[in-house]
PDB file of C-alpha atoms in Angstrom:
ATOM      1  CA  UNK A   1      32.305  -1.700  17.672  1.00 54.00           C
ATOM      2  CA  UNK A   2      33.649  -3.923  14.991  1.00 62.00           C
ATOM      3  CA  UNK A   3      33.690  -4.100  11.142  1.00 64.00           C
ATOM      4  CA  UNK A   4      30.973  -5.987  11.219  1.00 69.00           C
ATOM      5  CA  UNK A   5      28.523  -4.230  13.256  1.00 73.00           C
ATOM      6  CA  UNK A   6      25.986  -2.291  12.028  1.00 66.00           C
ATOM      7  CA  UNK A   7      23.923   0.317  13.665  1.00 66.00           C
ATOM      8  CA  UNK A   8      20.455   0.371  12.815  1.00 63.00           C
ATOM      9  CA  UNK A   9      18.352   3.486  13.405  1.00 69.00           C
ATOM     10  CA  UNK A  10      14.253   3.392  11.960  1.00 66.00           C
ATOM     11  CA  UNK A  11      12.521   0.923  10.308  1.00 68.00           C
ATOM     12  CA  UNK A  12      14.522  -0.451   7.434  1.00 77.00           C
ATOM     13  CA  UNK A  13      14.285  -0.013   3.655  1.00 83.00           C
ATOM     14  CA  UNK A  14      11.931  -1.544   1.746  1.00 91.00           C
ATOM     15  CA  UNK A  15      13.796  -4.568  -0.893  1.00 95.00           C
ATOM     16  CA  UNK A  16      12.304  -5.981  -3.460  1.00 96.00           C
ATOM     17  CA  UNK A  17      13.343  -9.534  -4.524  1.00 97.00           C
ATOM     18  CA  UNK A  18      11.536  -9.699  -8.092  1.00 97.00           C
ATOM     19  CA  UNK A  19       9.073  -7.619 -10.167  1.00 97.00           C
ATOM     20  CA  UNK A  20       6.775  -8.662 -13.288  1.00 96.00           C
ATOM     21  CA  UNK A  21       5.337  -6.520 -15.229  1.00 95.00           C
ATOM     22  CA  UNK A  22       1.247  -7.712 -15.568  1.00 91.00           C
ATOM     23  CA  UNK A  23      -0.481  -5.623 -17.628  1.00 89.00           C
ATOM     24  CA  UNK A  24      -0.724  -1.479 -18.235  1.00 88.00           C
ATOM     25  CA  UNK A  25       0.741   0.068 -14.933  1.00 89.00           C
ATOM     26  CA  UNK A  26      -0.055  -2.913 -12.776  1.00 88.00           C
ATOM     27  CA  UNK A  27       3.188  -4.958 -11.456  1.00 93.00           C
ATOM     28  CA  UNK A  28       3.569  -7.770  -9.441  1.00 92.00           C
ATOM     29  CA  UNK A  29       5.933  -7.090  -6.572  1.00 94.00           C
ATOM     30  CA  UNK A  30       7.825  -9.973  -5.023  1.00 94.00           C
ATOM     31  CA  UNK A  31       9.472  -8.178  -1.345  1.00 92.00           C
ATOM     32  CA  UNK A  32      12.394  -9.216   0.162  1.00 93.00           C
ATOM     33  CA  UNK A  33      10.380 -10.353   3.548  1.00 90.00           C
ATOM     34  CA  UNK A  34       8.336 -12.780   1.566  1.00 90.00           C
ATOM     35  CA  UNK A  35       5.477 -10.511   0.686  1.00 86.00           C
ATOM     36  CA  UNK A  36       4.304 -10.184  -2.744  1.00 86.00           C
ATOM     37  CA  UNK A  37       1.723  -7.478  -4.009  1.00 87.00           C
ATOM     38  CA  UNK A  38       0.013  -6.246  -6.835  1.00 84.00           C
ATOM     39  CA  UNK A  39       0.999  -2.708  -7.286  1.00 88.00           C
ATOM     40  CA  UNK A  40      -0.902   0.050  -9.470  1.00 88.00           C
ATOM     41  CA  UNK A  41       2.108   2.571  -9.966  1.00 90.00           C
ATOM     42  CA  UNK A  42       0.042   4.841 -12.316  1.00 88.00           C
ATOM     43  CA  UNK A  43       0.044   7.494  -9.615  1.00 88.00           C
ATOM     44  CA  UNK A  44       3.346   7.596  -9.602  1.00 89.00           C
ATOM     45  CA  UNK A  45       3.738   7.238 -13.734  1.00 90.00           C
ATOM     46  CA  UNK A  46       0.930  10.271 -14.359  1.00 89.00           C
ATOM     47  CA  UNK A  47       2.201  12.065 -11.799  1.00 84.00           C
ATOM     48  CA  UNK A  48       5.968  13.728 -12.190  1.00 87.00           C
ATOM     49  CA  UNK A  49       7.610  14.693 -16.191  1.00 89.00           C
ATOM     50  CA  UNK A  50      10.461  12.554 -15.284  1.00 89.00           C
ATOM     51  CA  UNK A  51       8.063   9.452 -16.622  1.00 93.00           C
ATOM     52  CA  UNK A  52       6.657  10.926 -19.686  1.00 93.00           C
ATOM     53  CA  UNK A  53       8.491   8.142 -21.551  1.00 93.00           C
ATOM     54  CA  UNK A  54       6.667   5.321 -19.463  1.00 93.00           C
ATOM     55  CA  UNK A  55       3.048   7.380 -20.052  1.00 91.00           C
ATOM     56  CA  UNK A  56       3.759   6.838 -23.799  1.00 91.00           C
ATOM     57  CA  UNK A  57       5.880   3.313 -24.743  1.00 93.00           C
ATOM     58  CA  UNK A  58       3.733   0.693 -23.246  1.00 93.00           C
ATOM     59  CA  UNK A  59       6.801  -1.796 -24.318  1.00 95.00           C
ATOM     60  CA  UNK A  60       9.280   0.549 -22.342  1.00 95.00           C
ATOM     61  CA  UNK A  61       7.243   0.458 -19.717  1.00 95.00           C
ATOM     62  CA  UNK A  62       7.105  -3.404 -19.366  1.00 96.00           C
ATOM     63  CA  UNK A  63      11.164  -3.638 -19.585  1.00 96.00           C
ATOM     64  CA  UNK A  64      11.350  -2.727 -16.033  1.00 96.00           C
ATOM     65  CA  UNK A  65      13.891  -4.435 -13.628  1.00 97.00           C
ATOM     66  CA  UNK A  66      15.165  -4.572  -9.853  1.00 97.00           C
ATOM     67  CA  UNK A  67      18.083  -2.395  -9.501  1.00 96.00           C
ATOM     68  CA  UNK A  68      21.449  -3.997  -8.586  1.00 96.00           C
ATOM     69  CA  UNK A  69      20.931  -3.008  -4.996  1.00 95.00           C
ATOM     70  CA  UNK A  70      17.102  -4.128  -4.975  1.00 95.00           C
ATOM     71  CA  UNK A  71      16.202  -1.004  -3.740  1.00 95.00           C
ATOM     72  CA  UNK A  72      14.282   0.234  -6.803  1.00 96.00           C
ATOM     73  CA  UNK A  73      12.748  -0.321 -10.248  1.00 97.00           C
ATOM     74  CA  UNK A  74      14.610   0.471 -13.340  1.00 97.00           C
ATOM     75  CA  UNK A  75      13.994   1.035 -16.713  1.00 97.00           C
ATOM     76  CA  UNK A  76      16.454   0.752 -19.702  1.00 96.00           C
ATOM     77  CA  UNK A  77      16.020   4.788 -20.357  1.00 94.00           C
ATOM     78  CA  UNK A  78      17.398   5.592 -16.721  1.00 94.00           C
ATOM     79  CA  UNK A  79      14.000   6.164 -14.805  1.00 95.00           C
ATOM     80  CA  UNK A  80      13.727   4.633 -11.340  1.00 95.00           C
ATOM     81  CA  UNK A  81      11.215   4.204  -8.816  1.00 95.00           C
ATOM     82  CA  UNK A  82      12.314   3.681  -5.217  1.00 94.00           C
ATOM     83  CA  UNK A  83      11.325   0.923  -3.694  1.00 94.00           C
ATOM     84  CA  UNK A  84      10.402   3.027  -0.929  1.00 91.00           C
ATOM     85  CA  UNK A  85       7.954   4.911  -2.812  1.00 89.00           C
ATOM     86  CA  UNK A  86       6.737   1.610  -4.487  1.00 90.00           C
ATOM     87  CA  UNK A  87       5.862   0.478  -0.876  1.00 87.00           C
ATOM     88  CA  UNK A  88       4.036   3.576  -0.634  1.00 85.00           C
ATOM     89  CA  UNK A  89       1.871   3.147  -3.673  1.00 84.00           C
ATOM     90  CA  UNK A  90       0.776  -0.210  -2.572  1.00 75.00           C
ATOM     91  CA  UNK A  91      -2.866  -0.725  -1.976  1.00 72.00           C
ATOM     92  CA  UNK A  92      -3.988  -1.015   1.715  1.00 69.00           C
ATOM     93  CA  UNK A  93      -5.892  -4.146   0.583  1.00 75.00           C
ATOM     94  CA  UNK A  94      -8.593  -4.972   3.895  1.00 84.00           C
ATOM     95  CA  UNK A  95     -10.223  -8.478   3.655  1.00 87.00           C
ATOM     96  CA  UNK A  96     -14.059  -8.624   5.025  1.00 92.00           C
ATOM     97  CA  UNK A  97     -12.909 -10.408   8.272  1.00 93.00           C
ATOM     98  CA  UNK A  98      -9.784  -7.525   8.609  1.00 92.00           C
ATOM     99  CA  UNK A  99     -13.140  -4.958   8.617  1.00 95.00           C
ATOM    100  CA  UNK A 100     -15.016  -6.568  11.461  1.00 96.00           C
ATOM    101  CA  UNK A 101     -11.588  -7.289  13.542  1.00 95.00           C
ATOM    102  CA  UNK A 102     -11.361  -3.627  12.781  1.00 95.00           C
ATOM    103  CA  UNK A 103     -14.998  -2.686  13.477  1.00 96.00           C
ATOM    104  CA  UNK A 104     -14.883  -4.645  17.038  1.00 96.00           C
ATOM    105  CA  UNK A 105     -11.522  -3.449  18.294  1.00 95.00           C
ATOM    106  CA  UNK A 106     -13.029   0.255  17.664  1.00 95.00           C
ATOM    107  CA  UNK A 107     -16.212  -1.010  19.515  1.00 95.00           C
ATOM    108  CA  UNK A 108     -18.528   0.332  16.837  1.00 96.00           C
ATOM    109  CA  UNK A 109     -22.036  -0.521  15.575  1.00 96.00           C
ATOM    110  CA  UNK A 110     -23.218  -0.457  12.123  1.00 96.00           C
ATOM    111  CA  UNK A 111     -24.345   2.898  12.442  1.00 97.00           C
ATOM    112  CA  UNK A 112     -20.989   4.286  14.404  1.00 96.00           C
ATOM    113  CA  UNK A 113     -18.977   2.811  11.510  1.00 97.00           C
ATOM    114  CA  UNK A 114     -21.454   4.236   8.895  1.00 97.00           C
ATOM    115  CA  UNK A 115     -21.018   7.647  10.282  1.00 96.00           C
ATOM    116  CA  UNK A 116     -17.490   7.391  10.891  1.00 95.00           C
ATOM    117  CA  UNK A 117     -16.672   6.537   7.624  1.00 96.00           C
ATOM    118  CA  UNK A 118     -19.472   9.080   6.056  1.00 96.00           C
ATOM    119  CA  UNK A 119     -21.080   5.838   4.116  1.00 96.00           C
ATOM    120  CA  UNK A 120     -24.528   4.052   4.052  1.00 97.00           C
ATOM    121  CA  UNK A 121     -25.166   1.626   7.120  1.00 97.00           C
ATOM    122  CA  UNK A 122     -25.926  -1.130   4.543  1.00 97.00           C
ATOM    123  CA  UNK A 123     -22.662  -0.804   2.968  1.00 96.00           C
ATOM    124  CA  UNK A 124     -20.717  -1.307   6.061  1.00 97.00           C
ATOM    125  CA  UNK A 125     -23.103  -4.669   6.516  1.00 97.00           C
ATOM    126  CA  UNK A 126     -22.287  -5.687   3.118  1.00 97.00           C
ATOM    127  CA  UNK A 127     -18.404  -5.199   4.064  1.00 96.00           C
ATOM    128  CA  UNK A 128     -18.835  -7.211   7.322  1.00 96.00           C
ATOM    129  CA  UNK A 129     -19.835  -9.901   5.234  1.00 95.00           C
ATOM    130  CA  UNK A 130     -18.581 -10.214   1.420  1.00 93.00           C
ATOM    131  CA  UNK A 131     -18.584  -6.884  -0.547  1.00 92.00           C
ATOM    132  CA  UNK A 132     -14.660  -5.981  -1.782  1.00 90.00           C
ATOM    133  CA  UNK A 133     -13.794  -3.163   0.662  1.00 89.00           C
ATOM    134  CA  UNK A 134     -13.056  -0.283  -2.146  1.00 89.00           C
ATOM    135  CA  UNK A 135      -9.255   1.519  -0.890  1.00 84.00           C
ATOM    136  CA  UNK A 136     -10.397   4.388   0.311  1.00 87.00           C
ATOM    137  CA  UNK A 137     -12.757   2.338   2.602  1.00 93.00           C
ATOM    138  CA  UNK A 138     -10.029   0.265   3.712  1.00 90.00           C
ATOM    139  CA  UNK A 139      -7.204   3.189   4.445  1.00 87.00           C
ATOM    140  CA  UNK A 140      -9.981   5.011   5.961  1.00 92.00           C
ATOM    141  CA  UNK A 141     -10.257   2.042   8.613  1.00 94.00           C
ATOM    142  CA  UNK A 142      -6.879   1.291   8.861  1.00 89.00           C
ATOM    143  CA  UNK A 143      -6.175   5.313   9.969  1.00 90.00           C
ATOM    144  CA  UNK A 144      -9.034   4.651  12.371  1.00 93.00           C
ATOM    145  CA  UNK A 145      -7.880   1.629  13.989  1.00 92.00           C
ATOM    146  CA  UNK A 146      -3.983   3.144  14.158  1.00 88.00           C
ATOM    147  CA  UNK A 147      -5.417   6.500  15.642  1.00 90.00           C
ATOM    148  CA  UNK A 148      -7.364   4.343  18.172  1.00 90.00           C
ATOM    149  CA  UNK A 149      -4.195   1.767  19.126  1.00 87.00           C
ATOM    150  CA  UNK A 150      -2.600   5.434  19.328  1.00 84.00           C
ATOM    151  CA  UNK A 151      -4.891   6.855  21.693  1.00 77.00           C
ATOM    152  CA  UNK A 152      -4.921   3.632  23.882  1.00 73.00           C
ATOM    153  CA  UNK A 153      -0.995   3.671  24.422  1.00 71.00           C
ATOM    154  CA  UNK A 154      -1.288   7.103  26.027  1.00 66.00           C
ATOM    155  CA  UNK A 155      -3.810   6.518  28.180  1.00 68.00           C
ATOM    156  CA  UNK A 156      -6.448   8.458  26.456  1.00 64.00           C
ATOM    157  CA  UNK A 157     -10.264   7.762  26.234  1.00 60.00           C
ATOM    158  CA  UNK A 158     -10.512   6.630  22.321  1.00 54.00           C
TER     159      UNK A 158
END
């Protein structure tokens, strides 16, 4: 092996390329693969002491930056959110055509995905068609759909 060889092992690190600050905890990300997201990092704000600073200086908060390395947001006081972790907090957005792909490759009814999911059967019409698909929905059917792919590579029954 070379110098200039690398070895790479797992998926690789999240990078982000650019981050603006929008409005309270939201932030727009800007990924190093071309992706961009809206990102709700209150979770992450509320959630551990080491922010307390960020909970209470809304103009602190907004003076975040992309480290040197682009492998985390910084703020002028020393906190840092890894970009890993960022990735993590992004929303598992599902579009209304993403929810019937979904619903077909799983082979279930109205009713199947109603009980599945432990919601009405006219909500699951109103997602097939138009209705925003509220997160927990959506990361709900995207476990479901995984689980199924999962079962189908092994040779199981799903």
């Amino acid at each position: 092996m070379t110098g200039s060889e690398r070895v790479v092992v797992g998926r690789r690190f999240p990078r982000i390329a650019a981050v603006r600050f929008i409005k309270d905890r939201l932030v727009e990300v800007d990924w190093a693969d071309g992706n961009r997201q809206m990102i709700d990092i209150s979770p992450a704000i509320l959630g551990h002491r080491h922010f307390v600073r960020l909970r209470n200086d809304p103009n602190l908060f907004a003076a975040l930056k992309v480290s040197e390395t682009s492998d985390s947001l910084i703020w002028p006081t020393g906190e840092e959110l890894s970009a890993d972790w960022l990735e993590e907090l992004a929303p598992l957005a599902l579009d209304n055509a993403e929810f019937r792909d979904a619903m077909d490759e799983l082979r279930f009814s109205l009713d199947g995905m109603a009980a599945r999911l432990g919601v009405a059967r006219r909500l699951i019409a109103e997602y097939r068609k138009d209705k925003p698909i509220p997160p927990a929905i959506a990361m709900a059917t995207r476990f479901l759909v995984q689980r199924h792919r999962g079962l189908e590579q092994h040779g199981e029954t799903p």
